[in-house]
PDB file of C-alpha atoms in Angstrom:
ATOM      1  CA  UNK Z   1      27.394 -10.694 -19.719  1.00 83.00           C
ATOM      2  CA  UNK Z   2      26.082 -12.627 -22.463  1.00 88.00           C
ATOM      3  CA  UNK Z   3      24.804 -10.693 -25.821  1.00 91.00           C
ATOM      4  CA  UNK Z   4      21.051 -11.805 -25.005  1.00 91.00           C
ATOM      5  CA  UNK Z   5      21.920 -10.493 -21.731  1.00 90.00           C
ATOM      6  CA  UNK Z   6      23.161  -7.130 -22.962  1.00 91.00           C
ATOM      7  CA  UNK Z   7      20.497  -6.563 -25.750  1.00 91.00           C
ATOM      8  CA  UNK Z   8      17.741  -7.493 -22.350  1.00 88.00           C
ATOM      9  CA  UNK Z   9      19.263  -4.908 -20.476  1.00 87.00           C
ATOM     10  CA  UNK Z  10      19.541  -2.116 -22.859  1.00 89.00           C
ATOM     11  CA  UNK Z  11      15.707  -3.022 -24.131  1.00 87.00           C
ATOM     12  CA  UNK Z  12      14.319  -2.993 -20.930  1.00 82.00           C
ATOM     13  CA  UNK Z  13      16.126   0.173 -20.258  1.00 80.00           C
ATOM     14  CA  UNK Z  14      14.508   1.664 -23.533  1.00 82.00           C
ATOM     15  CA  UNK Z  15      10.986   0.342 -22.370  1.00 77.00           C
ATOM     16  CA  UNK Z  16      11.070   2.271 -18.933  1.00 68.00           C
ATOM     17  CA  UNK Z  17      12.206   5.254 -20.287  1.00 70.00           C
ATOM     18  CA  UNK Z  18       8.626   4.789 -22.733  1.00 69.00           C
ATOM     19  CA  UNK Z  19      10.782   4.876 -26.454  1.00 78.00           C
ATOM     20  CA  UNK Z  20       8.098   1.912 -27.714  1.00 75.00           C
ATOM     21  CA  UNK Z  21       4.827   3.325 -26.442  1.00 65.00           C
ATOM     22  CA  UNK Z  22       3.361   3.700 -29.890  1.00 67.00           C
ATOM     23  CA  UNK Z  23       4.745   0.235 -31.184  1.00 76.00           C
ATOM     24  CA  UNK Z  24       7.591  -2.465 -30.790  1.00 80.00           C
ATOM     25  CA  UNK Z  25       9.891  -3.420 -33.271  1.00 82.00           C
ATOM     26  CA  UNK Z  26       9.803  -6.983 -34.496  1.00 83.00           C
ATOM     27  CA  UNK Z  27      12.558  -9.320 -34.318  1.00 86.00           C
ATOM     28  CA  UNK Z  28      15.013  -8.611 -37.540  1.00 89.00           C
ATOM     29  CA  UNK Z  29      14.542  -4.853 -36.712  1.00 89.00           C
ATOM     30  CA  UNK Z  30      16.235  -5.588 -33.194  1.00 90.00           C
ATOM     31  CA  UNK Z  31      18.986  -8.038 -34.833  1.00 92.00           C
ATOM     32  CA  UNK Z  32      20.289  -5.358 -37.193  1.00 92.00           C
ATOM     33  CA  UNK Z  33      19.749  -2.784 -34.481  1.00 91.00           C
ATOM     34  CA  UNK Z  34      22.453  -4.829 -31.977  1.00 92.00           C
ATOM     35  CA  UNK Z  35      24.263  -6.429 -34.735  1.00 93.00           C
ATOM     36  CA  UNK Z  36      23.304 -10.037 -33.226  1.00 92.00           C
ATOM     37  CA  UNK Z  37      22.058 -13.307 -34.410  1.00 92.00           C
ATOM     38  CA  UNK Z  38      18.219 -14.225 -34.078  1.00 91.00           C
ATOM     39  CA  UNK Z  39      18.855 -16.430 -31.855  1.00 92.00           C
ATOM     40  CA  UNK Z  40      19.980 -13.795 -29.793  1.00 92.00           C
ATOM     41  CA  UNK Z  41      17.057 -11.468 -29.960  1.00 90.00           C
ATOM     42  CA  UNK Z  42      14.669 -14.628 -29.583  1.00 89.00           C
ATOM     43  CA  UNK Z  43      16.493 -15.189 -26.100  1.00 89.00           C
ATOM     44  CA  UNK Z  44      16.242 -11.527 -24.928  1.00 87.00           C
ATOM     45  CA  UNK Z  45      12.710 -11.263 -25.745  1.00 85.00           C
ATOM     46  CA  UNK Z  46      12.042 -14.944 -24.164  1.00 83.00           C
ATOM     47  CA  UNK Z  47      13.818 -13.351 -20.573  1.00 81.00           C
ATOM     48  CA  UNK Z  48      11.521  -9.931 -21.170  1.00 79.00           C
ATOM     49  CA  UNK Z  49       8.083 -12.133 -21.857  1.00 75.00           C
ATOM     50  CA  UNK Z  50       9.463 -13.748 -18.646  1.00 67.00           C
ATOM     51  CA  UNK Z  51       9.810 -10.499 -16.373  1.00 63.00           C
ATOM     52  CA  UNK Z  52       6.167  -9.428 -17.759  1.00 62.00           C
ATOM     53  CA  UNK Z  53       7.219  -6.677 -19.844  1.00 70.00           C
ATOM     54  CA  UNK Z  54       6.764  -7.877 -23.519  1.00 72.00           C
ATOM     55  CA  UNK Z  55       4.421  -9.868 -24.640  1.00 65.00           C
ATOM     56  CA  UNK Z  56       6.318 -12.287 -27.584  1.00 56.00           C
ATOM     57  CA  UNK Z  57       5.862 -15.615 -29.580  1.00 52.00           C
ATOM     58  CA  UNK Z  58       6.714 -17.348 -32.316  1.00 55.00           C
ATOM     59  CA  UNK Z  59       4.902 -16.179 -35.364  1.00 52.00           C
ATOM     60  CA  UNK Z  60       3.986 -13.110 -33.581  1.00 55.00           C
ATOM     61  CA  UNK Z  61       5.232  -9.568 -33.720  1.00 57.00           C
ATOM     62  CA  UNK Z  62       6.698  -8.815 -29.728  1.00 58.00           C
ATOM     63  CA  UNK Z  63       4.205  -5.755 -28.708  1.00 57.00           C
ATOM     64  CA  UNK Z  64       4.943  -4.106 -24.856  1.00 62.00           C
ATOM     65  CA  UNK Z  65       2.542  -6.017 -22.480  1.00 56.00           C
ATOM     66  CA  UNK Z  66      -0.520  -4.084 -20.808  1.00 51.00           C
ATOM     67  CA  UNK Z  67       1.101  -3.212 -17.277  1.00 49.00           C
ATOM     68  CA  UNK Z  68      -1.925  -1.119 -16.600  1.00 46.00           C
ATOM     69  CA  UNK Z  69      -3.812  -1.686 -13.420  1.00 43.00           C
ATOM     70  CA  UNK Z  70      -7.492  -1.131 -13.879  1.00 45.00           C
ATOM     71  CA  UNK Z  71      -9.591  -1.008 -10.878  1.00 45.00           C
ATOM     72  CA  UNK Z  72     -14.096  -1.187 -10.819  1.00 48.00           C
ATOM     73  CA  UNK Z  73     -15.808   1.757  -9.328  1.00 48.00           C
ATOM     74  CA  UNK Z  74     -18.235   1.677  -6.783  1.00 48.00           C
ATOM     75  CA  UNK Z  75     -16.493  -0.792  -4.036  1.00 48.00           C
ATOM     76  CA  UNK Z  76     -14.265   0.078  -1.540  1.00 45.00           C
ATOM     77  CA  UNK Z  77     -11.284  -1.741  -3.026  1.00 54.00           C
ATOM     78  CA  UNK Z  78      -7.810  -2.224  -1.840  1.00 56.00           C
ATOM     79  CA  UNK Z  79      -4.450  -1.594  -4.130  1.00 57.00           C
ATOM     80  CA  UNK Z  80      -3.101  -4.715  -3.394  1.00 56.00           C
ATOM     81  CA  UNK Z  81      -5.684  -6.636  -3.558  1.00 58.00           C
ATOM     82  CA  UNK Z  82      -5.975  -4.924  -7.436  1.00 59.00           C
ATOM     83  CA  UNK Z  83      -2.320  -5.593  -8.196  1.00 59.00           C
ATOM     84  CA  UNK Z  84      -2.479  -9.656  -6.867  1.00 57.00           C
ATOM     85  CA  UNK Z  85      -5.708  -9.798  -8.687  1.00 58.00           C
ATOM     86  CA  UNK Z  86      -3.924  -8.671 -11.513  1.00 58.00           C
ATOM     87  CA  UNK Z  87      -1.116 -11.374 -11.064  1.00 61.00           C
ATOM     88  CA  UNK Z  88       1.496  -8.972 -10.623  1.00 66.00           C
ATOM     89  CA  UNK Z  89       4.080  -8.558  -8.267  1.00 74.00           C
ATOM     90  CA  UNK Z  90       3.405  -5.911  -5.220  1.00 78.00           C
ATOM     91  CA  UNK Z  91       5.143  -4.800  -2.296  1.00 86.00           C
ATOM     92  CA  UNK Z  92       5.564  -1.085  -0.285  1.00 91.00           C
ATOM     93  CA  UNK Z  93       8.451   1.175   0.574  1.00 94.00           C
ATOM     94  CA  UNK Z  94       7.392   2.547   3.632  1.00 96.00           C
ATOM     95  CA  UNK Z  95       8.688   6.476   4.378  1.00 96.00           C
ATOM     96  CA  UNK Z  96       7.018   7.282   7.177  1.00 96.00           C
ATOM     97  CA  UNK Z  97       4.995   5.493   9.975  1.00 97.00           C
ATOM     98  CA  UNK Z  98       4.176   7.750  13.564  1.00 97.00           C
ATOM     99  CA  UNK Z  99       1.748   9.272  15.601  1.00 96.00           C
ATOM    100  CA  UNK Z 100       1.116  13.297  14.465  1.00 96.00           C
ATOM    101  CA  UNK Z 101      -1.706  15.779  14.391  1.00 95.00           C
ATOM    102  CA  UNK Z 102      -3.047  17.757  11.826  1.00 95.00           C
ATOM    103  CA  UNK Z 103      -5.492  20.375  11.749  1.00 94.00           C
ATOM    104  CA  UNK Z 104      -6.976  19.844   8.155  1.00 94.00           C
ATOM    105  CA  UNK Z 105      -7.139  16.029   8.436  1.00 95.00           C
ATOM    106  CA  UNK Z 106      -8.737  16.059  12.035  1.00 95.00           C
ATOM    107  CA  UNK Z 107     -11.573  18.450  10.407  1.00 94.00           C
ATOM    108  CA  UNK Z 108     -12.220  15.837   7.708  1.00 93.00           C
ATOM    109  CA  UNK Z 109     -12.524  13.111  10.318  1.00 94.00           C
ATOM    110  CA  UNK Z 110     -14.805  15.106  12.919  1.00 93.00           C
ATOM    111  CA  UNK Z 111     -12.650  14.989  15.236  1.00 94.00           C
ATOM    112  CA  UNK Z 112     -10.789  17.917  17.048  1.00 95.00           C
ATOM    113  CA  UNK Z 113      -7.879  19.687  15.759  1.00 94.00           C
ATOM    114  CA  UNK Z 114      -5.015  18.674  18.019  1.00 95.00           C
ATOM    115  CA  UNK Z 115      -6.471  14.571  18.278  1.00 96.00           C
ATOM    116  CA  UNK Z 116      -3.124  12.547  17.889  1.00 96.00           C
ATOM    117  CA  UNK Z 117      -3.388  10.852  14.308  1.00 97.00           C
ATOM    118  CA  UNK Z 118      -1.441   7.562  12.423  1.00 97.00           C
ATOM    119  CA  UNK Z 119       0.335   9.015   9.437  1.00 97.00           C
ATOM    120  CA  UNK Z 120       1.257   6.124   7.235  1.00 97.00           C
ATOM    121  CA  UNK Z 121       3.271   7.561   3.937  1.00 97.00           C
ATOM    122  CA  UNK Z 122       4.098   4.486   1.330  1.00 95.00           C
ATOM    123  CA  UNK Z 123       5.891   4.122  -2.350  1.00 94.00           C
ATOM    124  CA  UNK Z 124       3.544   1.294  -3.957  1.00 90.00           C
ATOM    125  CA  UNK Z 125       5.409  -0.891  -6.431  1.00 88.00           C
ATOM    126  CA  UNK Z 126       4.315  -3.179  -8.624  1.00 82.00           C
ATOM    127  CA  UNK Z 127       6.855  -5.423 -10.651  1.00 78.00           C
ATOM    128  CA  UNK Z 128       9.195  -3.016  -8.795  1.00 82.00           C
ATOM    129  CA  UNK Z 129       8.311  -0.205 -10.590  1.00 83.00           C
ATOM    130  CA  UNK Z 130       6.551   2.580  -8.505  1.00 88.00           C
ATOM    131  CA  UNK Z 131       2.819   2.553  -8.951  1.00 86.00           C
ATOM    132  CA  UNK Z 132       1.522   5.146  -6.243  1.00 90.00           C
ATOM    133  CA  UNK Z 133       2.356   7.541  -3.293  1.00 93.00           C
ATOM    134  CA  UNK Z 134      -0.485   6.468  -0.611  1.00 92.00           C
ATOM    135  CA  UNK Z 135      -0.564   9.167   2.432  1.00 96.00           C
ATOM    136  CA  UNK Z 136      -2.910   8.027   4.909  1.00 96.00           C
ATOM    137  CA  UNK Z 137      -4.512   9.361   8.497  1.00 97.00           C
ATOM    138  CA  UNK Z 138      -6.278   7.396  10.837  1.00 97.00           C
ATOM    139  CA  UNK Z 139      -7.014   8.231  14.360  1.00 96.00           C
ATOM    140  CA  UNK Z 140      -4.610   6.891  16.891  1.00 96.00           C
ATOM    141  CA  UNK Z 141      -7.057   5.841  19.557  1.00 95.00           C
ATOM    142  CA  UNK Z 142      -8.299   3.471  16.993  1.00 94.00           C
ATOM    143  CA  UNK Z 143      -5.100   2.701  14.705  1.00 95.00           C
ATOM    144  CA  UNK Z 144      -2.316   2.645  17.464  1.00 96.00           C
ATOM    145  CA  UNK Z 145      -1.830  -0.889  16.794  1.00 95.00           C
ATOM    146  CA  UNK Z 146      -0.431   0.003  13.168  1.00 95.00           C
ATOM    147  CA  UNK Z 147       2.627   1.438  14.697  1.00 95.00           C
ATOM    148  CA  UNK Z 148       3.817  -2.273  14.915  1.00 93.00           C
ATOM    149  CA  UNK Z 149       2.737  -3.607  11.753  1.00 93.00           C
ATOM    150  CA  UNK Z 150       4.711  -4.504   8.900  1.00 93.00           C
ATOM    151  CA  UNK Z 151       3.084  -2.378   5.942  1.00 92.00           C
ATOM    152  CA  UNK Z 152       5.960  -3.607   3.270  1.00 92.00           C
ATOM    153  CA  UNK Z 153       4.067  -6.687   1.857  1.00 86.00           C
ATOM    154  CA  UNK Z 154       0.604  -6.378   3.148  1.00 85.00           C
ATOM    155  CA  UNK Z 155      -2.726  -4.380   2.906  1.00 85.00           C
ATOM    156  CA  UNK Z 156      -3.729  -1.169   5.183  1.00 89.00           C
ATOM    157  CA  UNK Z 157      -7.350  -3.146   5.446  1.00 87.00           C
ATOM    158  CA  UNK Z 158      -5.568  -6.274   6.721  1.00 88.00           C
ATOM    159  CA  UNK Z 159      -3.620  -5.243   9.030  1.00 91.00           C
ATOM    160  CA  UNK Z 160      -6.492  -3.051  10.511  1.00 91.00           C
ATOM    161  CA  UNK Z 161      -8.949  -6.132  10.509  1.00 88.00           C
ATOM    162  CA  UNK Z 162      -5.805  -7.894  11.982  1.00 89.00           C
ATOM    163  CA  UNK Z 163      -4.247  -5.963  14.536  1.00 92.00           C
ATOM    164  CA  UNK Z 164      -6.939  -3.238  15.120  1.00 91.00           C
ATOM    165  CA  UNK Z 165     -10.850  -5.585  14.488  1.00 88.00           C
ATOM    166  CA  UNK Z 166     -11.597  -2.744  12.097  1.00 88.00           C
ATOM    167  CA  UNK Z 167     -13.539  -3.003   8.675  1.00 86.00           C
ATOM    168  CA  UNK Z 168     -14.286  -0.354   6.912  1.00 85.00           C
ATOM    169  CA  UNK Z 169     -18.146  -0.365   5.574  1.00 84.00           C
ATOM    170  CA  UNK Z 170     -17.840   2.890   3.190  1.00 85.00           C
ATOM    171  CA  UNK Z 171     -16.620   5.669   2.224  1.00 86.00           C
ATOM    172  CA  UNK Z 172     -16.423   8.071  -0.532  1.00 87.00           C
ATOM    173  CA  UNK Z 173     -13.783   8.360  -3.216  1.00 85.00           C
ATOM    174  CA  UNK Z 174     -13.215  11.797  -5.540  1.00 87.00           C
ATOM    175  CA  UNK Z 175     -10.521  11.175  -8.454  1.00 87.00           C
ATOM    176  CA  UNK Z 176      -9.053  13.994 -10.260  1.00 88.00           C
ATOM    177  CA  UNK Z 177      -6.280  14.654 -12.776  1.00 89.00           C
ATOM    178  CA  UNK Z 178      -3.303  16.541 -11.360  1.00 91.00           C
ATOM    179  CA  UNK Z 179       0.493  17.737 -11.984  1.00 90.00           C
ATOM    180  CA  UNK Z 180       3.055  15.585 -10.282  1.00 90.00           C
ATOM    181  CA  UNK Z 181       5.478  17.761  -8.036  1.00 91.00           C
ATOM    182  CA  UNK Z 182       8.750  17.754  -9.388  1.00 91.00           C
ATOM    183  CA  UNK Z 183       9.408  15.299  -5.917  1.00 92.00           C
ATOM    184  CA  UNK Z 184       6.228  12.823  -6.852  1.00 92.00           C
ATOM    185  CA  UNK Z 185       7.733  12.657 -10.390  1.00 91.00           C
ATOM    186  CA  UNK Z 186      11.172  11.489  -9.231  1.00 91.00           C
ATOM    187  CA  UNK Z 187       9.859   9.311  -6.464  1.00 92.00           C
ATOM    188  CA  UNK Z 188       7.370   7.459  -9.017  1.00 90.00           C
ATOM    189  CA  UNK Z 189       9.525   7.610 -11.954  1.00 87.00           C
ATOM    190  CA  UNK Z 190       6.804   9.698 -13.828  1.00 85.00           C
ATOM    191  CA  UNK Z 191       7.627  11.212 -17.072  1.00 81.00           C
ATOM    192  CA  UNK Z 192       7.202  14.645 -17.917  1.00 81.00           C
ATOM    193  CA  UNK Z 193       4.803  14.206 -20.335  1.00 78.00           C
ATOM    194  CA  UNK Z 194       2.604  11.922 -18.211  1.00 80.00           C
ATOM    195  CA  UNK Z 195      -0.106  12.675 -15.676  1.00 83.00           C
ATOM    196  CA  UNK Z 196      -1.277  11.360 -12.747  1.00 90.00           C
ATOM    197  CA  UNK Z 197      -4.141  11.346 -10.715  1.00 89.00           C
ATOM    198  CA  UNK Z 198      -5.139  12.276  -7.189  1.00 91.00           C
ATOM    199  CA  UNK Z 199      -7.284   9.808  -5.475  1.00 89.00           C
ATOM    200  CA  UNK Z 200      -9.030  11.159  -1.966  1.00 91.00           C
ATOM    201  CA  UNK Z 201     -10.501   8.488  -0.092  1.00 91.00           C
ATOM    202  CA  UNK Z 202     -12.578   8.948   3.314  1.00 92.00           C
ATOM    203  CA  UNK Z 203     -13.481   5.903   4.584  1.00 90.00           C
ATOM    204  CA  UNK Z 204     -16.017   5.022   7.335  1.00 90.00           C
ATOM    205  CA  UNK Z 205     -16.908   2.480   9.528  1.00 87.00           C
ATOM    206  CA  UNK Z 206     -21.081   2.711  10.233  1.00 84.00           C
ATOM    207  CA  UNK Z 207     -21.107   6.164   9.083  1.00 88.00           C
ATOM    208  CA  UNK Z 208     -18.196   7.556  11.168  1.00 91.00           C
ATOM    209  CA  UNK Z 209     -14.893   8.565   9.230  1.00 94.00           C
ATOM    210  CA  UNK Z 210     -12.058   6.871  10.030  1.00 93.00           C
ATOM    211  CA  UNK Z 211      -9.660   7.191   7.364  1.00 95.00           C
ATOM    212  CA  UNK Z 212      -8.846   9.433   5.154  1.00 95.00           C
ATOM    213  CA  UNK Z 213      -6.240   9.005   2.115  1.00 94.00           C
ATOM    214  CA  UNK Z 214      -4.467  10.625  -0.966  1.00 94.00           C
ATOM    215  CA  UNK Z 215      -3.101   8.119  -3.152  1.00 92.00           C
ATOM    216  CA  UNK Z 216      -0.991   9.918  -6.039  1.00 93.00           C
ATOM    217  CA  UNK Z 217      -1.141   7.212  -8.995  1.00 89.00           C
ATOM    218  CA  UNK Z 218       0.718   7.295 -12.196  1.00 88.00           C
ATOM    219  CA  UNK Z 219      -2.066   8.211 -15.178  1.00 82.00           C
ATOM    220  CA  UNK Z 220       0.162   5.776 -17.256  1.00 79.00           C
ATOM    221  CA  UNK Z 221      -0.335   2.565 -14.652  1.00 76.00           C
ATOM    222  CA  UNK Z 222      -3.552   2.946 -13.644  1.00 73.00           C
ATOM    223  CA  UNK Z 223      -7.130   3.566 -14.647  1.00 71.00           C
ATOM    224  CA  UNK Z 224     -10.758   3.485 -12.908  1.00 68.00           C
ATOM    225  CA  UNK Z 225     -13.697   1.432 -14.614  1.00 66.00           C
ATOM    226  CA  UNK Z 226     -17.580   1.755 -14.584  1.00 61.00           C
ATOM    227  CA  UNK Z 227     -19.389  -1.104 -15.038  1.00 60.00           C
ATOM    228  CA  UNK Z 228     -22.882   0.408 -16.865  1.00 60.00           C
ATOM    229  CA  UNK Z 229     -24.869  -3.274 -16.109  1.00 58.00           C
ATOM    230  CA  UNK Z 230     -24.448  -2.440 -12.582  1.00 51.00           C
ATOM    231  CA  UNK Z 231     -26.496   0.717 -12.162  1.00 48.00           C
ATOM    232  CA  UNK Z 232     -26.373   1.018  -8.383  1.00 51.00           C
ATOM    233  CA  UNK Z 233     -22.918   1.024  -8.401  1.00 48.00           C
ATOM    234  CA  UNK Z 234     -22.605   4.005 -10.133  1.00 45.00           C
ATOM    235  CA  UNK Z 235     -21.488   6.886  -8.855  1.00 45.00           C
ATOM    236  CA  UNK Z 236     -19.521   9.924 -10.777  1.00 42.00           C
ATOM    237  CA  UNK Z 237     -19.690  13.178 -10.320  1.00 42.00           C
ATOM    238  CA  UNK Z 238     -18.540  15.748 -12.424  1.00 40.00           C
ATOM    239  CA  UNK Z 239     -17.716  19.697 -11.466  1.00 40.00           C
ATOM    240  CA  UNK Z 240     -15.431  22.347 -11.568  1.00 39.00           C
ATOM    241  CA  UNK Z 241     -15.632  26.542 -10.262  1.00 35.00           C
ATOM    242  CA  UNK Z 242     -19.481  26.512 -12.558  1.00 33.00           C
ATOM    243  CA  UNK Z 243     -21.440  23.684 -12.110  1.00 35.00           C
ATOM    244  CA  UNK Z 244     -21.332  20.150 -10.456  1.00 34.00           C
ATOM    245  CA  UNK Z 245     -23.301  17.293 -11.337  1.00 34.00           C
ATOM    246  CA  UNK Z 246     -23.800  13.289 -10.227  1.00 36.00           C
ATOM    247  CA  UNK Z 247     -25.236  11.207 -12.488  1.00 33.00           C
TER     248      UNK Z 247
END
């Protein structure tokens, strides 16, 4: 491999791993770092501004670029519509697409306990780097159709507009912090010092629930935004074992 090549690599392996969170070094620190030329670095950082990862110019000092995914409150949004929004690169890793039931879910839909469900489990990348663990229920007299779908490069919403004439209207979203398992941390690539957060999501069509959805998102990727000029959209509620609150 060529030496830009090389010092790319090892960078880029330095950057996942989060060793320049707090800053980036500028270019002579990298040349004496690697023993290289500047022409060297200049190429390595040119390939990482390229990929997305650093942001780098002439006459500038390189500084890791924002991969953070920020998403409005108050709409029922899709994650890929966030992450092509966001000019990024998406696609899914599908674990786990077939017909179930479950007790817990069915009761959070209103429907009975043994009602045959779509399970739809999904690794959400973005720049392929994992993003999110999306576990979703539908009911299969209405989501059948999604046993056939191709869920790797496309939207849950689209395909259900698509293949099943649904569109969600609503819905109701509570976000919380929570621990990673020690699975969801190697799955998503989360360090142990990061957090994530747990996303619930019923959604309904005319007041019915149809869907409902945890979406484990790394706290590091990711972040919900209120918009304060939009009043009506605003919705957050804050409680815990002594009090709860929506304002």
């Amino acid at each position: 491999m060529p030496l830009w090549a090389q010092v790319k690599d090892d960078v880029e392996r330095r950057l996942r791993r989060g060793e320049f969170s707090e800053s980036f070094p500028g270019e002579m620190v990298l040349v004496q770092e690697y023993a290289v030329s500047r022409h060297t670095v200049r190429e390595a950082l040119r390939r990482l501004r390229e990929s997305g990862l650093v942001d780098a110019a002439r006459g500038r000092t390189p500084k890791v670029a924002n991969t953070e995914i920020t998403q409005p409150q108050g709409t029922l949004y899709s994650l890929f519509a966030s992450v092509e929004a966001s000019g990024r690169r998406q696609h899914s890793i599908v674990r786990t697409l077939d017909a179930r039931a479950d007790g817990t879910v069915a009761t959070r839909l209103g429907v009975e306990e043994s009602t045959p469900l779509i399970y739809l489990e999904r690794i959400r990348l973005i720049d392929e780097e994992p993003l999110a663990m999306d576990r979703v229920w539908l009911p299969a007299r209405l989501a059948a159709p999604l046993l056939q779908a191709d869920l790797t490069q496309t939207s849950l919403y689209e395909a259900l507009d698509h293949r099943c004439n649904l569109r969600l209207t609503g819905g109701r979203e509570e976000v919380r912090a929570v621990v990673p398992t020690s699975a969801e941390r190697v799955l998503l690539g989360i360090p142990d010092n990061t957090a994530a957060l747990s996303i619930d999501r019923t959604g309904e069509l005319r007041g019915q629930p149809i869907e409902w959805r945890r979406t484990i998102v790394r706290g590091d990727r990711f972040s919900l935004v209120t918009d304060f000029t939009r009043p009506d959209q605003v919705s957050v509620t804050v409680s815990d074992r002594r009090y709860s609150m929506t304002f």
